[in-house]
């Protein structure tokens, strides 16, 4: 049998209202700490805006995605709350409320809207990929970035010089407290960044550039873009590559072409001519032992 409405329900309702008010105040307090720059980039790194020829396309796709998701969320939450209020059981009523089998407008809405969203996201994603990940603009300046346990080598191929760093020695001895390796990039120049690994899987990641590429032994990948905004950016390895993975950090300096030429000339004067090739790789471990050799 259905029980009478108890006075405790009003107490629960009051607590629900209080929790709702506290949640709203908490959300306002959290969002008030976000600047205009954070909102413009969708809470991605603020320095990403205009950093490269790709970042604005990524930001546009990201912002469009979460704005569309929020709109759908608000509509869904609104309909749920409306159903809770409109179809609740009143105090003078007994038993279950009137049961509805379906609502044709809502059925149509939740069939058409997802199709529109999926098609829209598909074409916007393809457009962004064509302009970013699939960008193969020939590089006026070619630079090879080589990951190794646990540091980086930078081959400035076009200038035929290199920079090599040692942050952790493989024999366990303490390395010299050198400064963080710095990758120099000329601004407003078509760049081709070639990526490869000397030993295990690493990952080249400059958070502000909004792009990340895995560096797999035996394979090469590349990035093609222009660095538009001069300044210093933080970079790191984003793949757990062993005991001293946390030491694989580096900086990126985007400088005018004159400063870039001056830096590469300084490497040449220091004797760092030529590029460091695969002769320094440690890749015997991943070769298939059943390939090659004499048959027994």
PDB file of C-alpha atoms in Angstrom:
ATOM      1  CA  UNK A   1       0.000   0.000   0.000  1.00  0.00           C
ATOM      2  CA  UNK A   2       1.128   3.547  -0.676  1.00  0.00           C
ATOM      3  CA  UNK A   3       2.159   5.466   2.397  1.00  0.00           C
ATOM      4  CA  UNK A   4       1.150   8.983   3.260  1.00  0.00           C
ATOM      5  CA  UNK A   5       3.571  11.766   2.419  1.00  0.00           C
ATOM      6  CA  UNK A   6       5.817  12.257   5.390  1.00  0.00           C
ATOM      7  CA  UNK A   7       6.986  15.666   6.673  1.00  0.00           C
ATOM      8  CA  UNK A   8      10.599  14.533   6.268  1.00  0.00           C
ATOM      9  CA  UNK A   9      10.286  15.086   2.521  1.00  0.00           C
ATOM     10  CA  UNK A  10      10.228  18.821   2.966  1.00  0.00           C
ATOM     11  CA  UNK A  11      13.465  18.475   4.951  1.00  0.00           C
ATOM     12  CA  UNK A  12      15.097  16.534   2.123  1.00  0.00           C
ATOM     13  CA  UNK A  13      13.917  19.142  -0.347  1.00  0.00           C
ATOM     14  CA  UNK A  14      15.426  21.890   1.768  1.00  0.00           C
ATOM     15  CA  UNK A  15      18.766  20.072   1.940  1.00  0.00           C
ATOM     16  CA  UNK A  16      18.711  19.556  -1.836  1.00  0.00           C
ATOM     17  CA  UNK A  17      18.188  23.280  -2.339  1.00  0.00           C
ATOM     18  CA  UNK A  18      21.056  24.088   0.015  1.00  0.00           C
ATOM     19  CA  UNK A  19      23.384  21.696  -1.768  1.00  0.00           C
ATOM     20  CA  UNK A  20      22.375  23.208  -5.099  1.00  0.00           C
ATOM     21  CA  UNK A  21      23.149  26.708  -3.849  1.00  0.00           C
ATOM     22  CA  UNK A  22      26.504  25.590  -2.435  1.00  0.00           C
ATOM     23  CA  UNK A  23      27.372  23.860  -5.721  1.00  0.00           C
ATOM     24  CA  UNK A  24      26.498  26.975  -7.706  1.00  0.00           C
ATOM     25  CA  UNK A  25      28.581  29.173  -5.384  1.00  0.00           C
ATOM     26  CA  UNK A  26      31.508  26.724  -5.631  1.00  0.00           C
ATOM     27  CA  UNK A  27      31.342  26.720  -9.438  1.00  0.00           C
ATOM     28  CA  UNK A  28      31.281  30.529  -9.509  1.00  0.00           C
ATOM     29  CA  UNK A  29      34.264  30.661  -7.138  1.00  0.00           C
ATOM     30  CA  UNK A  30      36.280  28.236  -9.289  1.00  0.00           C
ATOM     31  CA  UNK A  31      35.444  29.893 -12.600  1.00  0.00           C
ATOM     32  CA  UNK A  32      36.142  33.375 -11.235  1.00  0.00           C
ATOM     33  CA  UNK A  33      39.818  32.415 -11.022  1.00  0.00           C
ATOM     34  CA  UNK A  34      40.005  31.900 -14.798  1.00  0.00           C
ATOM     35  CA  UNK A  35      41.189  34.799 -16.932  1.00  0.00           C
ATOM     36  CA  UNK A  36      39.897  35.840 -20.331  1.00  0.00           C
ATOM     37  CA  UNK A  37      42.947  34.196 -21.922  1.00  0.00           C
ATOM     38  CA  UNK A  38      42.043  30.830 -20.370  1.00  0.00           C
ATOM     39  CA  UNK A  39      38.504  31.046 -21.750  1.00  0.00           C
ATOM     40  CA  UNK A  40      39.707  31.974 -25.242  1.00  0.00           C
ATOM     41  CA  UNK A  41      41.860  28.850 -25.536  1.00  0.00           C
ATOM     42  CA  UNK A  42      39.385  26.529 -23.803  1.00  0.00           C
ATOM     43  CA  UNK A  43      41.682  26.093 -20.767  1.00  0.00           C
ATOM     44  CA  UNK A  44      44.549  24.918 -22.946  1.00  0.00           C
ATOM     45  CA  UNK A  45      47.931  26.614 -22.305  1.00  0.00           C
ATOM     46  CA  UNK A  46      47.307  30.372 -22.796  1.00  0.00           C
ATOM     47  CA  UNK A  47      50.587  30.735 -24.684  1.00  0.00           C
ATOM     48  CA  UNK A  48      49.253  28.341 -27.348  1.00  0.00           C
ATOM     49  CA  UNK A  49      47.214  31.053 -29.049  1.00  0.00           C
ATOM     50  CA  UNK A  50      49.095  32.035 -32.203  1.00  0.00           C
ATOM     51  CA  UNK A  51      52.178  30.011 -31.187  1.00  0.00           C
ATOM     52  CA  UNK A  52      52.377  28.084 -34.478  1.00  0.00           C
ATOM     53  CA  UNK A  53      50.478  27.849 -37.742  1.00  0.00           C
ATOM     54  CA  UNK A  54      48.602  24.852 -36.272  1.00  0.00           C
ATOM     55  CA  UNK A  55      47.605  25.897 -32.767  1.00  0.00           C
ATOM     56  CA  UNK A  56      44.656  28.125 -33.694  1.00  0.00           C
ATOM     57  CA  UNK A  57      43.088  25.289 -35.719  1.00  0.00           C
ATOM     58  CA  UNK A  58      43.398  22.943 -32.739  1.00  0.00           C
ATOM     59  CA  UNK A  59      41.956  25.559 -30.392  1.00  0.00           C
ATOM     60  CA  UNK A  60      39.018  26.226 -32.722  1.00  0.00           C
ATOM     61  CA  UNK A  61      38.194  22.507 -32.980  1.00  0.00           C
ATOM     62  CA  UNK A  62      38.536  22.028 -29.217  1.00  0.00           C
ATOM     63  CA  UNK A  63      36.385  25.053 -28.320  1.00  0.00           C
ATOM     64  CA  UNK A  64      33.696  24.064 -30.815  1.00  0.00           C
ATOM     65  CA  UNK A  65      33.611  20.560 -29.331  1.00  0.00           C
ATOM     66  CA  UNK A  66      33.168  21.480 -25.690  1.00  0.00           C
ATOM     67  CA  UNK A  67      30.724  24.317 -26.436  1.00  0.00           C
ATOM     68  CA  UNK A  68      28.514  21.916 -28.421  1.00  0.00           C
ATOM     69  CA  UNK A  69      28.793  19.342 -25.612  1.00  0.00           C
ATOM     70  CA  UNK A  70      27.800  21.935 -23.002  1.00  0.00           C
ATOM     71  CA  UNK A  71      24.761  23.020 -25.022  1.00  0.00           C
ATOM     72  CA  UNK A  72      23.599  19.410 -25.355  1.00  0.00           C
ATOM     73  CA  UNK A  73      24.271  18.890 -21.652  1.00  0.00           C
ATOM     74  CA  UNK A  74      22.258  21.930 -20.577  1.00  0.00           C
ATOM     75  CA  UNK A  75      19.328  20.927 -22.794  1.00  0.00           C
ATOM     76  CA  UNK A  76      19.425  17.376 -21.407  1.00  0.00           C
ATOM     77  CA  UNK A  77      19.679  18.513 -17.793  1.00  0.00           C
ATOM     78  CA  UNK A  78      16.857  20.989 -18.365  1.00  0.00           C
ATOM     79  CA  UNK A  79      14.584  18.308 -19.791  1.00  0.00           C
ATOM     80  CA  UNK A  80      15.404  15.958 -16.921  1.00  0.00           C
ATOM     81  CA  UNK A  81      14.639  18.592 -14.294  1.00  0.00           C
ATOM     82  CA  UNK A  82      11.446  19.550 -16.116  1.00  0.00           C
ATOM     83  CA  UNK A  83      10.321  15.896 -16.070  1.00  0.00           C
ATOM     84  CA  UNK A  84      11.150  15.620 -12.365  1.00  0.00           C
ATOM     85  CA  UNK A  85       9.036  18.668 -11.566  1.00  0.00           C
ATOM     86  CA  UNK A  86       6.199  18.289 -14.081  1.00  0.00           C
ATOM     87  CA  UNK A  87       5.580  14.594 -13.514  1.00  0.00           C
ATOM     88  CA  UNK A  88       6.214  14.319  -9.786  1.00  0.00           C
ATOM     89  CA  UNK A  89       3.593  12.783  -7.541  1.00  0.00           C
ATOM     90  CA  UNK A  90       1.565  15.445  -5.727  1.00  0.00           C
ATOM     91  CA  UNK A  91       0.640  15.159  -2.081  1.00  0.00           C
ATOM     92  CA  UNK A  92      -2.998  14.407  -2.814  1.00  0.00           C
ATOM     93  CA  UNK A  93      -2.144  11.669  -5.317  1.00  0.00           C
ATOM     94  CA  UNK A  94      -1.693   7.963  -4.649  1.00  0.00           C
ATOM     95  CA  UNK A  95       0.060   5.301  -6.671  1.00  0.00           C
ATOM     96  CA  UNK A  96       2.285   5.870  -9.678  1.00  0.00           C
ATOM     97  CA  UNK A  97       1.824   8.936 -11.893  1.00  0.00           C
ATOM     98  CA  UNK A  98       0.440   8.555 -15.402  1.00  0.00           C
ATOM     99  CA  UNK A  99       2.898   6.510 -17.477  1.00  0.00           C
ATOM    100  CA  UNK A 100       3.907   7.820 -20.907  1.00  0.00           C
ATOM    101  CA  UNK A 101       5.175   5.421 -23.565  1.00  0.00           C
ATOM    102  CA  UNK A 102       7.072   7.978 -25.638  1.00  0.00           C
ATOM    103  CA  UNK A 103       7.156  11.593 -26.762  1.00  0.00           C
ATOM    104  CA  UNK A 104       7.489  11.960 -30.519  1.00  0.00           C
ATOM    105  CA  UNK A 105       9.124  15.445 -30.570  1.00  0.00           C
ATOM    106  CA  UNK A 106      11.729  14.335 -28.028  1.00  0.00           C
ATOM    107  CA  UNK A 107      12.367  11.109 -29.959  1.00  0.00           C
ATOM    108  CA  UNK A 108      12.947  13.103 -33.141  1.00  0.00           C
ATOM    109  CA  UNK A 109      15.131  15.633 -31.300  1.00  0.00           C
ATOM    110  CA  UNK A 110      17.417  12.978 -29.842  1.00  0.00           C
ATOM    111  CA  UNK A 111      17.708  11.211 -33.190  1.00  0.00           C
ATOM    112  CA  UNK A 112      18.398  14.219 -35.402  1.00  0.00           C
ATOM    113  CA  UNK A 113      20.698  16.193 -33.081  1.00  0.00           C
ATOM    114  CA  UNK A 114      23.284  13.377 -32.573  1.00  0.00           C
ATOM    115  CA  UNK A 115      23.430  12.814 -36.348  1.00  0.00           C
ATOM    116  CA  UNK A 116      24.032  16.518 -36.932  1.00  0.00           C
ATOM    117  CA  UNK A 117      26.728  16.588 -34.222  1.00  0.00           C
ATOM    118  CA  UNK A 118      28.543  13.506 -35.519  1.00  0.00           C
ATOM    119  CA  UNK A 119      28.535  14.754 -39.116  1.00  0.00           C
ATOM    120  CA  UNK A 120      29.642  18.224 -38.012  1.00  0.00           C
ATOM    121  CA  UNK A 121      32.453  16.892 -35.824  1.00  0.00           C
ATOM    122  CA  UNK A 122      33.583  14.564 -38.611  1.00  0.00           C
ATOM    123  CA  UNK A 123      34.011  17.289 -41.216  1.00  0.00           C
ATOM    124  CA  UNK A 124      35.546  19.775 -38.767  1.00  0.00           C
ATOM    125  CA  UNK A 125      38.011  17.120 -37.585  1.00  0.00           C
ATOM    126  CA  UNK A 126      38.987  16.189 -41.147  1.00  0.00           C
ATOM    127  CA  UNK A 127      39.464  19.875 -41.946  1.00  0.00           C
ATOM    128  CA  UNK A 128      41.689  20.395 -38.882  1.00  0.00           C
ATOM    129  CA  UNK A 129      43.747  17.262 -39.611  1.00  0.00           C
ATOM    130  CA  UNK A 130      44.343  18.348 -43.216  1.00  0.00           C
ATOM    131  CA  UNK A 131      45.642  21.713 -41.987  1.00  0.00           C
ATOM    132  CA  UNK A 132      47.757  20.345 -39.127  1.00  0.00           C
ATOM    133  CA  UNK A 133      48.707  16.671 -38.801  1.00  0.00           C
ATOM    134  CA  UNK A 134      48.731  16.150 -42.578  1.00  0.00           C
ATOM    135  CA  UNK A 135      50.669  19.343 -43.240  1.00  0.00           C
ATOM    136  CA  UNK A 136      53.650  18.370 -45.405  1.00  0.00           C
ATOM    137  CA  UNK A 137      54.847  21.826 -46.439  1.00  0.00           C
ATOM    138  CA  UNK A 138      58.524  21.492 -47.475  1.00  0.00           C
ATOM    139  CA  UNK A 139      60.787  22.815 -44.743  1.00  0.00           C
ATOM    140  CA  UNK A 140      63.002  25.765 -45.451  1.00  0.00           C
ATOM    141  CA  UNK A 141      64.868  24.707 -42.296  1.00  0.00           C
ATOM    142  CA  UNK A 142      65.189  21.020 -41.398  1.00  0.00           C
ATOM    143  CA  UNK A 143      65.956  19.983 -37.814  1.00  0.00           C
ATOM    144  CA  UNK A 144      66.249  16.421 -36.507  1.00  0.00           C
ATOM    145  CA  UNK A 145      65.301  15.787 -32.884  1.00  0.00           C
ATOM    146  CA  UNK A 146      66.622  12.495 -31.486  1.00  0.00           C
ATOM    147  CA  UNK A 147      65.401  11.084 -28.182  1.00  0.00           C
ATOM    148  CA  UNK A 148      67.653   8.876 -26.085  1.00  0.00           C
ATOM    149  CA  UNK A 149      67.821   7.596 -22.515  1.00  0.00           C
ATOM    150  CA  UNK A 150      67.604  10.175 -21.024  1.00  0.00           C
ATOM    151  CA  UNK A 151      68.383  13.292 -23.011  1.00  0.00           C
ATOM    152  CA  UNK A 152      68.111  14.821 -26.485  1.00  0.00           C
ATOM    153  CA  UNK A 153      70.233  15.371 -29.566  1.00  0.00           C
ATOM    154  CA  UNK A 154      69.369  18.221 -31.932  1.00  0.00           C
ATOM    155  CA  UNK A 155      70.711  17.968 -35.494  1.00  0.00           C
ATOM    156  CA  UNK A 156      70.375  21.260 -37.358  1.00  0.00           C
ATOM    157  CA  UNK A 157      70.464  19.511 -40.711  1.00  0.00           C
ATOM    158  CA  UNK A 158      70.201  22.570 -42.955  1.00  0.00           C
ATOM    159  CA  UNK A 159      73.155  24.229 -41.179  1.00  0.00           C
ATOM    160  CA  UNK A 160      75.043  20.901 -40.783  1.00  0.00           C
ATOM    161  CA  UNK A 161      75.699  21.334 -37.053  1.00  0.00           C
ATOM    162  CA  UNK A 162      74.453  19.563 -33.949  1.00  0.00           C
ATOM    163  CA  UNK A 163      73.881  19.871 -30.219  1.00  0.00           C
ATOM    164  CA  UNK A 164      74.083  16.856 -27.903  1.00  0.00           C
ATOM    165  CA  UNK A 165      73.075  16.697 -24.244  1.00  0.00           C
ATOM    166  CA  UNK A 166      73.701  14.220 -21.428  1.00  0.00           C
ATOM    167  CA  UNK A 167      71.344  14.557 -18.507  1.00  0.00           C
ATOM    168  CA  UNK A 168      71.682  11.028 -17.084  1.00  0.00           C
ATOM    169  CA  UNK A 169      74.621   8.661 -17.578  1.00  0.00           C
ATOM    170  CA  UNK A 170      73.735   5.091 -18.500  1.00  0.00           C
ATOM    171  CA  UNK A 171      76.398   3.622 -16.212  1.00  0.00           C
ATOM    172  CA  UNK A 172      74.703   5.076 -13.136  1.00  0.00           C
ATOM    173  CA  UNK A 173      77.340   7.727 -12.436  1.00  0.00           C
ATOM    174  CA  UNK A 174      76.199  11.247 -11.735  1.00  0.00           C
ATOM    175  CA  UNK A 175      76.100  13.497 -14.792  1.00  0.00           C
ATOM    176  CA  UNK A 176      77.350  17.046 -14.811  1.00  0.00           C
ATOM    177  CA  UNK A 177      74.766  19.598 -13.790  1.00  0.00           C
ATOM    178  CA  UNK A 178      74.366  21.000 -17.287  1.00  0.00           C
ATOM    179  CA  UNK A 179      71.626  23.413 -18.176  1.00  0.00           C
ATOM    180  CA  UNK A 180      68.414  22.169 -19.731  1.00  0.00           C
ATOM    181  CA  UNK A 181      68.879  21.380 -23.466  1.00  0.00           C
ATOM    182  CA  UNK A 182      67.510  24.127 -25.703  1.00  0.00           C
ATOM    183  CA  UNK A 183      66.065  23.568 -29.172  1.00  0.00           C
ATOM    184  CA  UNK A 184      66.313  26.740 -31.266  1.00  0.00           C
ATOM    185  CA  UNK A 185      63.682  27.417 -33.937  1.00  0.00           C
ATOM    186  CA  UNK A 186      63.638  30.365 -36.350  1.00  0.00           C
ATOM    187  CA  UNK A 187      60.351  32.245 -36.308  1.00  0.00           C
ATOM    188  CA  UNK A 188      58.071  32.696 -39.339  1.00  0.00           C
ATOM    189  CA  UNK A 189      59.939  30.019 -41.267  1.00  0.00           C
ATOM    190  CA  UNK A 190      58.687  26.754 -42.763  1.00  0.00           C
ATOM    191  CA  UNK A 191      60.099  24.087 -40.448  1.00  0.00           C
ATOM    192  CA  UNK A 192      60.445  20.338 -40.831  1.00  0.00           C
ATOM    193  CA  UNK A 193      61.127  18.680 -37.478  1.00  0.00           C
ATOM    194  CA  UNK A 194      62.253  15.086 -38.019  1.00  0.00           C
ATOM    195  CA  UNK A 195      61.799  12.809 -35.016  1.00  0.00           C
ATOM    196  CA  UNK A 196      63.386   9.481 -34.127  1.00  0.00           C
ATOM    197  CA  UNK A 197      64.675   7.484 -31.147  1.00  0.00           C
ATOM    198  CA  UNK A 198      68.043   5.922 -30.381  1.00  0.00           C
ATOM    199  CA  UNK A 199      66.796   3.226 -28.010  1.00  0.00           C
ATOM    200  CA  UNK A 200      63.268   2.935 -26.558  1.00  0.00           C
ATOM    201  CA  UNK A 201      59.978   4.691 -27.307  1.00  0.00           C
ATOM    202  CA  UNK A 202      60.075   8.386 -26.452  1.00  0.00           C
ATOM    203  CA  UNK A 203      57.590  11.141 -27.234  1.00  0.00           C
ATOM    204  CA  UNK A 204      58.292  14.701 -28.365  1.00  0.00           C
ATOM    205  CA  UNK A 205      55.895  17.120 -26.678  1.00  0.00           C
ATOM    206  CA  UNK A 206      55.837  20.902 -26.480  1.00  0.00           C
ATOM    207  CA  UNK A 207      52.541  21.566 -24.618  1.00  0.00           C
ATOM    208  CA  UNK A 208      52.150  25.098 -25.982  1.00  0.00           C
ATOM    209  CA  UNK A 209      52.347  23.780 -29.567  1.00  0.00           C
ATOM    210  CA  UNK A 210      49.414  21.394 -28.917  1.00  0.00           C
ATOM    211  CA  UNK A 211      51.134  18.593 -30.845  1.00  0.00           C
ATOM    212  CA  UNK A 212      52.811  15.420 -29.659  1.00  0.00           C
ATOM    213  CA  UNK A 213      54.568  12.693 -31.622  1.00  0.00           C
ATOM    214  CA  UNK A 214      55.811   9.300 -30.482  1.00  0.00           C
ATOM    215  CA  UNK A 215      59.414   8.480 -31.354  1.00  0.00           C
ATOM    216  CA  UNK A 216      59.582   4.748 -32.083  1.00  0.00           C
ATOM    217  CA  UNK A 217      62.919   2.976 -32.670  1.00  0.00           C
ATOM    218  CA  UNK A 218      63.416   2.129 -36.319  1.00  0.00           C
ATOM    219  CA  UNK A 219      60.763   4.606 -37.495  1.00  0.00           C
ATOM    220  CA  UNK A 220      60.847   8.276 -38.408  1.00  0.00           C
ATOM    221  CA  UNK A 221      58.086  10.850 -38.129  1.00  0.00           C
ATOM    222  CA  UNK A 222      57.994  14.575 -38.691  1.00  0.00           C
ATOM    223  CA  UNK A 223      56.227  17.831 -37.921  1.00  0.00           C
ATOM    224  CA  UNK A 224      55.747  20.631 -40.455  1.00  0.00           C
ATOM    225  CA  UNK A 225      54.774  24.082 -39.179  1.00  0.00           C
ATOM    226  CA  UNK A 226      55.867  27.655 -38.649  1.00  0.00           C
ATOM    227  CA  UNK A 227      56.662  28.961 -35.173  1.00  0.00           C
ATOM    228  CA  UNK A 228      54.950  32.356 -35.151  1.00  0.00           C
ATOM    229  CA  UNK A 229      55.357  33.703 -31.626  1.00  0.00           C
ATOM    230  CA  UNK A 230      58.876  34.284 -30.360  1.00  0.00           C
ATOM    231  CA  UNK A 231      59.739  33.272 -26.819  1.00  0.00           C
ATOM    232  CA  UNK A 232      60.652  30.303 -24.637  1.00  0.00           C
ATOM    233  CA  UNK A 233      58.490  27.193 -24.354  1.00  0.00           C
ATOM    234  CA  UNK A 234      58.810  24.111 -22.174  1.00  0.00           C
ATOM    235  CA  UNK A 235      59.166  20.672 -23.733  1.00  0.00           C
ATOM    236  CA  UNK A 236      59.356  17.149 -22.354  1.00  0.00           C
ATOM    237  CA  UNK A 237      59.210  13.469 -23.173  1.00  0.00           C
ATOM    238  CA  UNK A 238      55.607  12.279 -22.813  1.00  0.00           C
ATOM    239  CA  UNK A 239      56.307   8.543 -22.910  1.00  0.00           C
ATOM    240  CA  UNK A 240      57.426   6.567 -19.855  1.00  0.00           C
ATOM    241  CA  UNK A 241      60.866   5.591 -21.137  1.00  0.00           C
ATOM    242  CA  UNK A 242      62.653   4.223 -18.100  1.00  0.00           C
ATOM    243  CA  UNK A 243      64.054   5.080 -14.701  1.00  0.00           C
ATOM    244  CA  UNK A 244      65.003   8.685 -15.429  1.00  0.00           C
ATOM    245  CA  UNK A 245      62.089   9.577 -17.691  1.00  0.00           C
ATOM    246  CA  UNK A 246      61.430  12.714 -15.607  1.00  0.00           C
ATOM    247  CA  UNK A 247      64.867  14.064 -16.591  1.00  0.00           C
ATOM    248  CA  UNK A 248      63.967  14.236 -20.291  1.00  0.00           C
ATOM    249  CA  UNK A 249      63.006  17.891 -20.343  1.00  0.00           C
ATOM    250  CA  UNK A 250      64.094  20.618 -22.721  1.00  0.00           C
ATOM    251  CA  UNK A 251      63.284  24.182 -23.707  1.00  0.00           C
ATOM    252  CA  UNK A 252      62.328  25.570 -27.100  1.00  0.00           C
ATOM    253  CA  UNK A 253      63.558  29.035 -28.046  1.00  0.00           C
ATOM    254  CA  UNK A 254      61.728  30.648 -30.964  1.00  0.00           C
ATOM    255  CA  UNK A 255      63.989  33.431 -32.187  1.00  0.00           C
ATOM    256  CA  UNK A 256      64.390  35.646 -35.285  1.00  0.00           C
ATOM    257  CA  UNK A 257      66.291  34.096 -38.184  1.00  0.00           C
ATOM    258  CA  UNK A 258      69.358  36.262 -37.487  1.00  0.00           C
ATOM    259  CA  UNK A 259      69.557  34.971 -33.905  1.00  0.00           C
ATOM    260  CA  UNK A 260      69.057  31.404 -35.143  1.00  0.00           C
ATOM    261  CA  UNK A 261      71.938  31.725 -37.622  1.00  0.00           C
ATOM    262  CA  UNK A 262      74.103  33.260 -34.895  1.00  0.00           C
ATOM    263  CA  UNK A 263      73.378  30.281 -32.606  1.00  0.00           C
ATOM    264  CA  UNK A 264      74.126  27.634 -35.242  1.00  0.00           C
ATOM    265  CA  UNK A 265      77.329  29.494 -36.127  1.00  0.00           C
ATOM    266  CA  UNK A 266      78.341  29.276 -32.463  1.00  0.00           C
ATOM    267  CA  UNK A 267      77.857  25.496 -32.599  1.00  0.00           C
ATOM    268  CA  UNK A 268      80.080  25.342 -35.667  1.00  0.00           C
ATOM    269  CA  UNK A 269      82.755  27.419 -33.951  1.00  0.00           C
ATOM    270  CA  UNK A 270      82.591  25.062 -30.962  1.00  0.00           C
ATOM    271  CA  UNK A 271      83.411  22.145 -33.260  1.00  0.00           C
ATOM    272  CA  UNK A 272      79.917  20.634 -33.383  1.00  0.00           C
ATOM    273  CA  UNK A 273      79.952  20.242 -37.146  1.00  0.00           C
ATOM    274  CA  UNK A 274      78.025  17.572 -39.004  1.00  0.00           C
ATOM    275  CA  UNK A 275      75.100  15.602 -37.643  1.00  0.00           C
ATOM    276  CA  UNK A 276      74.939  12.726 -35.168  1.00  0.00           C
ATOM    277  CA  UNK A 277      73.682   9.702 -37.093  1.00  0.00           C
ATOM    278  CA  UNK A 278      72.419   6.191 -36.304  1.00  0.00           C
ATOM    279  CA  UNK A 279      75.893   4.989 -35.373  1.00  0.00           C
ATOM    280  CA  UNK A 280      75.088   6.093 -31.810  1.00  0.00           C
ATOM    281  CA  UNK A 281      71.798   4.176 -31.639  1.00  0.00           C
ATOM    282  CA  UNK A 282      71.211   1.333 -29.172  1.00  0.00           C
ATOM    283  CA  UNK A 283      68.656  -0.664 -31.120  1.00  0.00           C
ATOM    284  CA  UNK A 284      69.967  -4.232 -31.227  1.00  0.00           C
ATOM    285  CA  UNK A 285      67.474  -5.281 -28.562  1.00  0.00           C
ATOM    286  CA  UNK A 286      64.395  -4.885 -30.786  1.00  0.00           C
ATOM    287  CA  UNK A 287      65.719  -6.748 -33.837  1.00  0.00           C
ATOM    288  CA  UNK A 288      64.049 -10.033 -34.660  1.00  0.00           C
ATOM    289  CA  UNK A 289      66.555 -12.842 -33.865  1.00  0.00           C
ATOM    290  CA  UNK A 290      64.891 -15.060 -36.478  1.00  0.00           C
ATOM    291  CA  UNK A 291      65.647 -12.643 -39.313  1.00  0.00           C
ATOM    292  CA  UNK A 292      68.901 -13.062 -41.212  1.00  0.00           C
ATOM    293  CA  UNK A 293      71.757 -15.333 -40.222  1.00  0.00           C
ATOM    294  CA  UNK A 294      72.581 -18.812 -41.469  1.00  0.00           C
ATOM    295  CA  UNK A 295      69.970 -21.548 -41.413  1.00  0.00           C
ATOM    296  CA  UNK A 296      70.771 -24.406 -39.138  1.00  0.00           C
TER     297      UNK A 296
END
